[in-house]
Amino acid sequence: MTAAKTTKRFFRASEKTLNVLISKWMISQGMSYTACASESFHDIIRAATGNPTFPMLSRDKHDRLLNGQFQLFCDLVGELLASEFQKACQLKFLNLIHDICTSCGKNTIVGASVAFIDSLWRFRFIAMLASVKNEGHNAHLVAKVIESGLKTKYDIDICAMTRFTMSDTTPSAKNVADHLDTEQEDCSMHLLNLCIGYGIGLKDNVQTVTVWNDSTNSWDKVVTTVTPGGSFDEGGDVIQKLRNLNNYFKSPKQRNALTKIQEALTYPELDPMTDKDARVAYTCKVIRRSVVNYSAYEAYFQSTKDSCSVWASLTAKDWMLAVEMEAVTNFVASLALVETQSENLVSSYMVVFRRLAENKLKSFKFEAMAIEPPRSKYANEESHRRFVRTQDQLSQGAKTCLRRTLLQLQARFPKVMKEAITCVPLDPRTKSSAKKIAAVGDIPRRAEKTIYKGGIDFLRGGH
């Protein structure tokens, strides 16, 4: 060691300090107490400290430290929101996002987060509430849970601060906004999911009319489909057949037999997708998984003595319609599953995604999954071969699916207006393409310029 270098002094941490550091490490990594309760972890700490009788962190102490950290978080968030509320001249500035889920223990949990742009123009997203509520989905009660929960934990009046409330598209969730006295905004992810559901024929707009029946001399109620784009019963029928096929393998006996066939034929061991029809873009995922497993299913039903009605009900025409529907809705499903679930998604990019989705649905060709054996044991839905199918080559059912999906997208996502285009020049990633984004369908060039200029003028007027 040279004279120029100075020695660093190290101090041995006390047992109390080490346990506090262990607790902080688990909290920061989102780990449960069981991570430090294992014998292997005990051996590491004992070896590191040289103390074979080192007293490990107790659950009670970890809970106290965890509660302390959470209380500090609540205090800081409450102070931040109160400060931003004052800087916004006590004008409503928050976006409240809420949802309800069911835990593994069958408890209904109400969750709420807030998103906003602070006084320094930074986008903020904060998860704030997760509260058990097993008394149903009544909108008034859900609003009370959110309002009282945020008041208790953060000492804020969420109704006074919130301008927009965002949720899924169920009526009970949308009604929460009325009880909080805020404006309702539908979640883009769920709107895209509705576009898929209506496009492939799982959902329909129906109208009940009363007509006079001469043969019975009475009035009869007749239900007619009024979904834009026309009726498409065969699409929903194909999806139901694929669900029945996948649900056939719910039993461990059938599941194990299928796995043995996949292993023997060196096919990828991908489990069938049993019913999860409430999940976003589930139908697209079940089509993809069924196509990849097609050869394994075929081998299974050729080798089994069980009833194969679920397999026999799917004709070659059904399989072709399924892959065509998946090809048509593939881009919309990708938006719903990936882009719209990003916590960094902002309005300027949603405008772009809407334009991309519309252009994709108006394109000349689509890539459909090939109904053939997978090429390797490690194949999956992403690597499965696709082939090009032009619009002219699509079946009549697929063309109906395409038309319905496009009309749903145009109806549920408004065209680019001056309010929407305003956010595009503010984002460095989109401002260079603002004029292209303003181009809407086949409208005249002058109208495109009007939309763009209107957005810029609206932005200038607001500042």
Short mmCIF file of C-alpha atoms in Angstrom, two decimals:
data_model
loop_
_atom_site.label_atom_id
_atom_site.label_comp_id
_atom_site.label_asym_id
_atom_site.label_seq_id
_atom_site.Cartn_x
_atom_site.Cartn_y
_atom_site.Cartn_z
CA MET A 1 0.00 0.00 0.00
CA THR A 2 1.40 3.40 -0.99
CA ALA A 3 1.37 6.47 1.21
CA ALA A 4 -0.94 8.22 -1.27
CA LYS A 5 -3.71 5.72 -0.62
CA THR A 6 -5.74 5.99 2.53
CA THR A 7 -7.26 3.00 4.21
CA LYS A 8 -11.04 2.70 4.44
CA ARG A 9 -12.52 1.81 7.76
CA PHE A 10 -15.24 -0.82 7.84
CA PHE A 11 -17.58 -1.28 10.77
CA ARG A 12 -19.19 -4.56 11.67
CA ALA A 13 -22.98 -4.24 11.47
CA SER A 14 -24.95 -5.16 14.55
CA GLU A 15 -27.53 -7.95 14.52
CA LYS A 16 -30.33 -5.38 14.65
CA THR A 17 -28.92 -3.45 11.67
CA LEU A 18 -28.54 -6.61 9.60
CA ASN A 19 -32.13 -7.65 10.25
CA VAL A 20 -33.37 -4.18 9.27
CA LEU A 21 -31.33 -4.37 6.04
CA ILE A 22 -32.72 -7.85 5.30
CA SER A 23 -36.26 -6.55 5.80
CA LYS A 24 -35.65 -3.51 3.54
CA TRP A 25 -34.16 -5.78 0.87
CA MET A 26 -37.23 -8.03 0.85
CA ILE A 27 -39.59 -5.04 0.75
CA SER A 28 -37.74 -3.39 -2.15
CA GLN A 29 -37.76 -6.65 -4.13
CA GLY A 30 -41.42 -7.38 -3.40
CA MET A 31 -40.57 -10.63 -1.62
CA SER A 32 -42.54 -12.28 1.17
CA TYR A 33 -41.18 -13.09 4.62
CA THR A 34 -40.72 -16.76 3.66
CA ALA A 35 -37.68 -15.74 1.58
CA CYS A 36 -35.62 -15.24 4.74
CA ALA A 37 -37.26 -18.05 6.71
CA SER A 38 -35.63 -20.87 4.75
CA GLU A 39 -32.76 -22.87 6.20
CA SER A 40 -30.56 -22.05 3.19
CA PHE A 41 -30.90 -18.31 3.85
CA HIS A 42 -30.07 -18.89 7.53
CA ASP A 43 -26.89 -20.73 6.49
CA ILE A 44 -25.82 -17.78 4.30
CA ILE A 45 -26.28 -15.24 7.10
CA ARG A 46 -24.54 -17.44 9.68
CA ALA A 47 -21.59 -17.98 7.34
CA ALA A 48 -21.37 -14.27 6.49
CA THR A 49 -21.49 -13.16 10.14
CA GLY A 50 -19.46 -16.04 11.55
CA ASN A 51 -22.14 -16.43 14.21
CA PRO A 52 -23.79 -19.90 14.24
CA THR A 53 -26.46 -18.61 16.66
CA PHE A 54 -27.35 -15.45 14.73
CA PRO A 55 -30.93 -14.44 15.70
CA MET A 56 -32.87 -14.20 12.44
CA LEU A 57 -35.49 -11.59 11.66
CA SER A 58 -38.86 -12.53 13.16
CA ARG A 59 -42.13 -12.27 11.26
CA ASP A 60 -43.56 -9.76 13.76
CA LYS A 61 -40.58 -7.45 13.42
CA HIS A 62 -40.69 -7.67 9.63
CA ASP A 63 -44.41 -6.81 9.69
CA ARG A 64 -43.72 -3.75 11.84
CA LEU A 65 -40.96 -2.58 9.49
CA LEU A 66 -43.21 -3.23 6.49
CA ASN A 67 -46.06 -1.24 8.02
CA GLY A 68 -43.64 1.59 8.77
CA GLN A 69 -42.43 1.68 5.16
CA PHE A 70 -46.01 1.63 3.88
CA GLN A 71 -47.05 4.45 6.21
CA LEU A 72 -44.09 6.51 4.99
CA PHE A 73 -45.19 5.83 1.39
CA CYS A 74 -48.77 6.93 2.19
CA ASP A 75 -47.56 10.13 3.85
CA LEU A 76 -45.29 11.04 0.93
CA VAL A 77 -47.96 10.30 -1.70
CA GLY A 78 -50.57 12.28 0.24
CA GLU A 79 -48.22 15.26 0.49
CA LEU A 80 -47.36 15.01 -3.22
CA LEU A 81 -51.01 14.98 -4.35
CA ALA A 82 -51.96 17.80 -1.96
CA SER A 83 -49.04 19.88 -3.26
CA GLU A 84 -49.89 19.23 -6.93
CA PHE A 85 -53.55 20.06 -6.22
CA GLN A 86 -52.52 23.47 -4.88
CA LYS A 87 -50.18 24.07 -7.84
CA ALA A 88 -53.07 23.24 -10.18
CA CYS A 89 -55.07 26.04 -8.50
CA GLN A 90 -57.31 23.37 -6.93
CA LEU A 91 -58.58 22.32 -10.35
CA LYS A 92 -59.30 18.65 -10.98
CA PHE A 93 -56.16 17.07 -12.45
CA LEU A 94 -56.16 13.35 -11.61
CA ASN A 95 -57.08 10.33 -13.69
CA LEU A 96 -58.47 7.59 -11.43
CA ILE A 97 -58.15 4.02 -12.74
CA HIS A 98 -60.06 1.30 -10.90
CA ASP A 99 -60.95 -2.36 -11.34
CA ILE A 100 -62.20 -5.39 -9.42
CA CYS A 101 -60.56 -8.81 -9.40
CA THR A 102 -61.04 -12.09 -7.54
CA SER A 103 -58.10 -13.56 -5.62
CA CYS A 104 -57.20 -17.25 -5.34
CA GLY A 105 -58.96 -17.23 -1.98
CA LYS A 106 -62.19 -16.08 -3.70
CA ASN A 107 -61.96 -12.62 -2.15
CA THR A 108 -63.14 -9.71 -4.27
CA ILE A 109 -60.50 -6.97 -4.33
CA VAL A 110 -61.07 -3.37 -5.37
CA GLY A 111 -57.95 -1.75 -6.81
CA ALA A 112 -57.35 1.90 -7.62
CA SER A 113 -54.45 3.86 -9.11
CA VAL A 114 -53.96 7.46 -10.19
CA ALA A 115 -52.18 8.93 -13.20
CA PHE A 116 -51.34 12.57 -13.81
CA ILE A 117 -48.79 15.01 -15.20
CA ASP A 118 -47.13 16.93 -12.38
CA SER A 119 -46.10 20.58 -12.26
CA LEU A 120 -42.72 19.70 -13.81
CA TRP A 121 -44.41 17.96 -16.78
CA ARG A 122 -43.49 14.48 -15.58
CA PHE A 123 -45.95 11.64 -16.09
CA ARG A 124 -46.80 9.96 -12.77
CA PHE A 125 -48.58 6.65 -12.19
CA ILE A 126 -49.15 5.53 -8.59
CA ALA A 127 -50.88 2.36 -7.36
CA MET A 128 -52.76 3.50 -4.26
CA LEU A 129 -55.43 1.05 -3.10
CA ALA A 130 -56.14 -2.67 -2.86
CA SER A 131 -59.07 -3.36 -0.57
CA VAL A 132 -61.15 -6.51 0.03
CA LYS A 133 -64.85 -6.05 -0.74
CA ASN A 134 -67.05 -9.15 -0.87
CA GLU A 135 -70.44 -7.42 -0.98
CA GLY A 136 -70.88 -7.46 -4.75
CA HIS A 137 -70.10 -4.98 -7.53
CA ASN A 138 -72.62 -2.28 -6.65
CA ALA A 139 -71.25 0.97 -8.10
CA HIS A 140 -72.22 3.10 -5.09
CA LEU A 141 -70.48 0.74 -2.64
CA VAL A 142 -67.37 0.46 -4.83
CA ALA A 143 -67.15 4.26 -5.01
CA LYS A 144 -67.46 4.45 -1.22
CA VAL A 145 -64.64 1.92 -0.75
CA ILE A 146 -62.36 3.94 -3.05
CA GLU A 147 -63.28 7.31 -1.55
CA SER A 148 -63.01 6.26 2.11
CA GLY A 149 -59.92 4.09 1.53
CA LEU A 150 -57.95 6.92 -0.08
CA LYS A 151 -59.13 9.38 2.57
CA THR A 152 -58.01 7.07 5.40
CA LYS A 153 -54.62 6.16 3.94
CA TYR A 154 -53.59 9.38 2.20
CA ASP A 155 -55.80 12.06 3.79
CA ILE A 156 -57.01 13.33 0.41
CA ASP A 157 -60.42 14.07 -1.09
CA ILE A 158 -60.28 12.03 -4.27
CA CYS A 159 -63.58 13.47 -5.58
CA ALA A 160 -62.21 17.03 -5.44
CA MET A 161 -59.02 16.07 -7.31
CA THR A 162 -60.27 13.63 -9.97
CA ARG A 163 -61.43 14.76 -13.39
CA PHE A 164 -61.52 11.45 -15.28
CA THR A 165 -62.36 7.95 -14.05
CA MET A 166 -61.19 5.04 -16.17
CA SER A 167 -62.46 1.47 -15.89
CA ASP A 168 -63.49 -1.52 -17.98
CA THR A 169 -66.65 -1.42 -20.05
CA THR A 170 -69.10 -3.17 -17.68
CA PRO A 171 -72.07 -0.96 -16.65
CA SER A 172 -71.39 -1.39 -12.91
CA ALA A 173 -67.79 -0.20 -13.30
CA LYS A 174 -68.75 2.74 -15.52
CA ASN A 175 -71.38 3.89 -13.01
CA VAL A 176 -68.68 4.44 -10.36
CA ALA A 177 -67.78 7.68 -12.16
CA ASP A 178 -71.27 9.05 -11.50
CA HIS A 179 -70.96 8.43 -7.77
CA LEU A 180 -67.53 10.11 -7.70
CA ASP A 181 -68.86 13.02 -9.81
CA THR A 182 -66.20 12.57 -12.50
CA GLU A 183 -66.13 12.05 -16.26
CA GLN A 184 -66.03 8.39 -17.40
CA GLU A 185 -63.37 7.16 -19.82
CA ASP A 186 -63.43 3.59 -21.08
CA CYS A 187 -60.22 1.58 -20.85
CA SER A 188 -58.60 1.29 -24.29
CA MET A 189 -57.63 -2.33 -23.61
CA HIS A 190 -61.25 -3.33 -22.97
CA LEU A 191 -62.51 -1.34 -25.96
CA LEU A 192 -60.09 -3.21 -28.22
CA ASN A 193 -61.28 -6.47 -26.67
CA LEU A 194 -64.87 -5.51 -27.52
CA CYS A 195 -63.79 -4.82 -31.12
CA ILE A 196 -62.43 -8.37 -31.30
CA GLY A 197 -65.49 -9.90 -29.64
CA TYR A 198 -67.92 -8.22 -32.02
CA GLY A 199 -65.63 -8.79 -35.00
CA ILE A 200 -65.42 -12.58 -34.65
CA GLY A 201 -69.11 -12.99 -33.88
CA LEU A 202 -69.01 -13.68 -30.14
CA LYS A 203 -70.98 -10.52 -29.40
CA ASP A 204 -73.85 -8.93 -31.24
CA ASN A 205 -76.09 -5.89 -31.11
CA VAL A 206 -79.67 -7.16 -31.15
CA GLN A 207 -83.01 -5.42 -31.49
CA THR A 208 -86.36 -6.79 -30.39
CA VAL A 209 -89.36 -5.78 -32.48
CA THR A 210 -93.01 -6.78 -32.24
CA VAL A 211 -94.67 -8.11 -35.41
CA TRP A 212 -98.19 -9.34 -36.10
CA ASN A 213 -98.50 -13.09 -36.72
CA ASP A 214 -101.46 -13.77 -39.04
CA SER A 215 -101.47 -17.50 -38.38
CA THR A 216 -101.88 -17.11 -34.61
CA ASN A 217 -103.62 -13.72 -34.64
CA SER A 218 -101.19 -12.39 -32.05
CA TRP A 219 -98.16 -10.17 -31.66
CA ASP A 220 -94.80 -11.98 -31.66
CA LYS A 221 -91.46 -10.65 -30.45
CA VAL A 222 -88.72 -11.06 -33.04
CA VAL A 223 -85.05 -10.58 -32.18
CA THR A 224 -82.90 -9.36 -35.07
CA THR A 225 -79.15 -8.78 -35.27
CA VAL A 226 -78.27 -5.16 -36.00
CA THR A 227 -74.49 -5.34 -35.54
CA PRO A 228 -72.76 -3.04 -38.07
CA GLY A 229 -71.21 -5.21 -40.77
CA GLY A 230 -73.90 -7.90 -40.80
CA SER A 231 -74.61 -11.07 -38.84
CA PHE A 232 -71.79 -13.58 -38.34
CA ASP A 233 -73.11 -16.58 -36.43
CA GLU A 234 -70.57 -18.98 -37.94
CA GLY A 235 -67.69 -17.09 -36.31
CA GLY A 236 -69.08 -17.53 -32.82
CA ASP A 237 -69.87 -21.19 -33.58
CA VAL A 238 -66.25 -21.91 -34.57
CA ILE A 239 -64.91 -20.26 -31.42
CA GLN A 240 -67.30 -22.33 -29.28
CA LYS A 241 -66.12 -25.52 -31.00
CA LEU A 242 -62.49 -24.61 -30.27
CA ARG A 243 -63.37 -23.93 -26.63
CA ASN A 244 -65.07 -27.32 -26.38
CA LEU A 245 -62.00 -28.97 -27.89
CA ASN A 246 -59.63 -27.33 -25.42
CA ASN A 247 -61.95 -27.92 -22.46
CA TYR A 248 -62.00 -31.63 -23.33
CA PHE A 249 -58.46 -31.75 -21.92
CA LYS A 250 -59.42 -30.32 -18.52
CA SER A 251 -59.25 -33.81 -17.06
CA PRO A 252 -55.75 -34.85 -15.87
CA LYS A 253 -56.21 -38.20 -17.63
CA GLN A 254 -56.70 -36.64 -21.07
CA ARG A 255 -54.07 -33.98 -20.36
CA ASN A 256 -51.43 -36.59 -19.47
CA ALA A 257 -52.26 -38.70 -22.54
CA LEU A 258 -51.87 -35.65 -24.78
CA THR A 259 -48.53 -34.78 -23.17
CA LYS A 260 -47.21 -38.30 -23.88
CA ILE A 261 -48.18 -37.96 -27.54
CA GLN A 262 -46.51 -34.54 -27.78
CA GLU A 263 -43.36 -36.00 -26.24
CA ALA A 264 -43.35 -39.07 -28.52
CA LEU A 265 -43.80 -36.99 -31.68
CA THR A 266 -41.36 -34.27 -30.49
CA TYR A 267 -44.09 -31.65 -30.61
CA PRO A 268 -44.00 -28.67 -28.24
CA GLU A 269 -45.60 -29.59 -24.92
CA LEU A 270 -48.10 -26.73 -24.86
CA ASP A 271 -51.14 -27.19 -22.63
CA PRO A 272 -54.60 -26.66 -24.14
CA MET A 273 -56.20 -23.37 -23.15
CA THR A 274 -59.18 -24.20 -20.96
CA ASP A 275 -61.95 -21.65 -20.50
CA LYS A 276 -60.77 -18.18 -19.54
CA ASP A 277 -63.22 -16.34 -21.73
CA ALA A 278 -63.17 -13.21 -19.56
CA ARG A 279 -59.51 -12.60 -20.33
CA VAL A 280 -58.48 -9.95 -22.83
CA ALA A 281 -58.10 -11.27 -26.40
CA TYR A 282 -58.61 -14.82 -25.10
CA THR A 283 -60.25 -15.94 -28.33
CA CYS A 284 -57.20 -15.01 -30.42
CA LYS A 285 -54.93 -16.87 -28.02
CA VAL A 286 -57.09 -20.00 -28.05
CA ILE A 287 -57.05 -20.05 -31.87
CA ARG A 288 -53.24 -19.76 -31.94
CA ARG A 289 -52.72 -22.47 -29.32
CA SER A 290 -55.21 -24.79 -31.05
CA VAL A 291 -53.44 -24.39 -34.41
CA VAL A 292 -50.01 -25.15 -32.91
CA ASN A 293 -51.49 -28.20 -31.13
CA TYR A 294 -53.53 -29.28 -34.19
CA SER A 295 -51.31 -32.25 -35.11
CA ALA A 296 -51.07 -33.38 -31.48
CA TYR A 297 -54.87 -33.26 -31.16
CA GLU A 298 -55.24 -35.20 -34.40
CA ALA A 299 -52.83 -37.92 -33.20
CA TYR A 300 -54.59 -38.10 -29.83
CA PHE A 301 -58.07 -38.66 -31.26
CA GLN A 302 -56.74 -41.20 -33.76
CA SER A 303 -55.26 -43.25 -30.91
CA THR A 304 -58.02 -42.99 -28.29
CA LYS A 305 -61.22 -44.95 -27.86
CA ASP A 306 -62.95 -42.02 -26.21
CA SER A 307 -65.72 -40.10 -27.92
CA CYS A 308 -64.19 -37.68 -30.42
CA SER A 309 -67.24 -35.54 -31.18
CA VAL A 310 -65.43 -32.35 -30.09
CA TRP A 311 -62.76 -33.10 -32.71
CA ALA A 312 -65.09 -34.33 -35.44
CA SER A 313 -67.29 -31.25 -35.15
CA LEU A 314 -64.43 -29.07 -36.44
CA THR A 315 -64.31 -29.32 -40.22
CA ALA A 316 -61.51 -28.15 -42.52
CA LYS A 317 -63.68 -25.13 -43.35
CA ASP A 318 -63.95 -24.30 -39.63
CA TRP A 319 -60.18 -24.43 -39.16
CA MET A 320 -59.60 -22.20 -42.18
CA LEU A 321 -62.14 -19.67 -40.91
CA ALA A 322 -60.47 -19.74 -37.48
CA VAL A 323 -57.00 -18.90 -38.84
CA GLU A 324 -58.46 -16.21 -41.11
CA MET A 325 -60.25 -14.57 -38.16
CA GLU A 326 -57.01 -14.70 -36.16
CA ALA A 327 -55.13 -13.09 -39.06
CA VAL A 328 -57.71 -10.30 -39.35
CA THR A 329 -57.76 -9.49 -35.62
CA ASN A 330 -54.08 -10.23 -34.92
CA PHE A 331 -52.90 -6.61 -34.83
CA VAL A 332 -55.84 -5.44 -32.69
CA ALA A 333 -55.18 -8.33 -30.27
CA SER A 334 -51.51 -7.37 -30.03
CA LEU A 335 -52.50 -3.81 -29.11
CA ALA A 336 -54.88 -5.09 -26.43
CA LEU A 337 -52.38 -7.55 -24.95
CA VAL A 338 -49.18 -5.50 -25.10
CA GLU A 339 -49.29 -1.81 -25.96
CA THR A 340 -52.42 -0.72 -24.07
CA GLN A 341 -51.24 -2.50 -20.92
CA SER A 342 -48.02 -0.50 -20.76
CA GLU A 343 -47.97 1.83 -17.77
CA ASN A 344 -46.13 4.41 -19.91
CA LEU A 345 -48.87 4.63 -22.55
CA VAL A 346 -49.94 8.22 -23.17
CA SER A 347 -52.70 9.70 -25.31
CA SER A 348 -50.40 10.65 -28.17
CA TYR A 349 -49.43 7.02 -28.72
CA MET A 350 -53.01 5.74 -28.44
CA VAL A 351 -53.89 8.05 -31.33
CA VAL A 352 -51.05 6.48 -33.33
CA PHE A 353 -52.11 2.93 -32.45
CA ARG A 354 -55.67 3.65 -33.49
CA ARG A 355 -54.47 4.87 -36.88
CA LEU A 356 -52.17 1.84 -37.31
CA ALA A 357 -54.98 -0.58 -36.43
CA GLU A 358 -57.33 1.02 -38.96
CA ASN A 359 -54.68 0.94 -41.69
CA LYS A 360 -53.94 -2.71 -40.92
CA LEU A 361 -57.61 -3.66 -41.25
CA LYS A 362 -57.71 -1.84 -44.60
CA SER A 363 -54.56 -3.55 -45.91
CA PHE A 364 -54.45 -5.78 -48.99
CA LYS A 365 -52.98 -8.90 -47.38
CA PHE A 366 -52.95 -10.72 -44.05
CA GLU A 367 -50.68 -13.39 -42.57
CA ALA A 368 -52.58 -16.49 -41.43
CA MET A 369 -51.21 -19.38 -39.38
CA ALA A 370 -50.52 -22.56 -41.37
CA ILE A 371 -52.41 -25.66 -40.22
CA GLU A 372 -49.44 -28.03 -40.15
CA PRO A 373 -47.22 -29.84 -37.62
CA PRO A 374 -44.86 -27.59 -35.64
CA ARG A 375 -41.32 -27.57 -36.97
CA SER A 376 -39.54 -28.23 -33.67
CA LYS A 377 -40.12 -29.25 -30.09
CA TYR A 378 -39.51 -25.66 -29.02
CA ALA A 379 -42.01 -24.08 -31.40
CA ASN A 380 -44.76 -21.83 -30.10
CA GLU A 381 -47.45 -19.48 -31.35
CA GLU A 382 -44.94 -16.76 -32.25
CA SER A 383 -42.61 -18.99 -34.27
CA HIS A 384 -45.33 -20.98 -36.07
CA ARG A 385 -45.23 -20.53 -39.85
CA ARG A 386 -47.66 -18.10 -41.43
CA PHE A 387 -48.74 -17.73 -45.05
CA VAL A 388 -50.01 -14.70 -46.94
CA ARG A 389 -53.70 -14.45 -47.71
CA THR A 390 -54.98 -11.48 -49.71
CA GLN A 391 -58.36 -9.85 -49.14
CA ASP A 392 -59.71 -11.43 -52.32
CA GLN A 393 -58.68 -14.89 -51.08
CA LEU A 394 -60.45 -14.53 -47.74
CA SER A 395 -63.63 -16.53 -47.26
CA GLN A 396 -66.96 -14.71 -47.07
CA GLY A 397 -67.04 -15.26 -43.31
CA ALA A 398 -63.56 -13.76 -42.87
CA LYS A 399 -64.57 -10.73 -44.95
CA THR A 400 -67.57 -10.25 -42.65
CA CYS A 401 -65.24 -10.51 -39.64
CA LEU A 402 -62.95 -7.91 -41.18
CA ARG A 403 -65.82 -5.54 -41.92
CA ARG A 404 -67.34 -5.89 -38.44
CA THR A 405 -63.98 -5.38 -36.69
CA LEU A 406 -63.21 -2.24 -38.71
CA LEU A 407 -66.63 -0.73 -38.03
CA GLN A 408 -66.31 -1.46 -34.30
CA LEU A 409 -62.88 0.17 -34.20
CA GLN A 410 -64.16 3.28 -35.97
CA ALA A 411 -67.21 3.51 -33.69
CA ARG A 412 -65.46 2.91 -30.34
CA PHE A 413 -62.32 4.95 -31.01
CA PRO A 414 -63.22 8.43 -32.25
CA LYS A 415 -61.48 9.84 -35.27
CA VAL A 416 -58.59 12.22 -34.79
CA MET A 417 -60.10 15.52 -33.67
CA LYS A 418 -58.39 18.74 -32.61
CA GLU A 419 -58.48 17.70 -28.93
CA ALA A 420 -56.76 14.40 -29.73
CA ILE A 421 -54.17 15.90 -32.07
CA THR A 422 -53.22 18.45 -29.39
CA CYS A 423 -51.22 15.89 -27.40
CA VAL A 424 -49.30 14.65 -30.44
CA PRO A 425 -46.98 17.71 -30.88
CA LEU A 426 -46.20 17.61 -27.14
CA ASP A 427 -44.64 14.14 -27.39
CA PRO A 428 -41.10 14.13 -28.89
CA ARG A 429 -41.77 10.64 -30.28
CA THR A 430 -44.81 11.68 -32.32
CA LYS A 431 -44.50 15.39 -33.08
CA SER A 432 -42.55 14.82 -36.31
CA SER A 433 -45.42 12.66 -37.64
CA ALA A 434 -48.29 14.86 -36.45
CA LYS A 435 -49.45 15.73 -39.98
CA LYS A 436 -49.53 12.06 -41.03
CA ILE A 437 -51.45 11.10 -37.90
CA ALA A 438 -54.01 13.81 -38.71
CA ALA A 439 -54.76 12.06 -42.01
CA VAL A 440 -58.09 10.28 -41.48
CA GLY A 441 -59.23 7.76 -44.07
CA ASP A 442 -60.11 9.19 -47.47
CA ILE A 443 -61.03 12.73 -46.43
CA PRO A 444 -59.73 15.60 -48.59
CA ARG A 445 -56.27 17.03 -48.02
CA ARG A 446 -57.78 20.36 -46.96
CA ALA A 447 -59.70 18.64 -44.14
CA GLU A 448 -56.49 16.95 -42.92
CA LYS A 449 -54.79 20.35 -42.72
CA THR A 450 -57.80 21.74 -40.84
CA ILE A 451 -57.55 18.99 -38.20
CA TYR A 452 -53.82 19.56 -37.75
CA LYS A 453 -54.14 23.36 -37.63
CA GLY A 454 -57.09 23.09 -35.25
CA GLY A 455 -55.01 21.00 -32.85
CA ILE A 456 -52.10 23.45 -32.93
CA ASP A 457 -54.41 26.44 -32.40
CA PHE A 458 -56.18 24.63 -29.56
CA LEU A 459 -52.78 23.98 -27.93
CA ARG A 460 -51.73 27.62 -28.30
CA GLY A 461 -55.03 28.83 -26.90
CA GLY A 462 -54.67 26.59 -23.86
CA HIS A 463 -51.29 28.08 -23.02
#
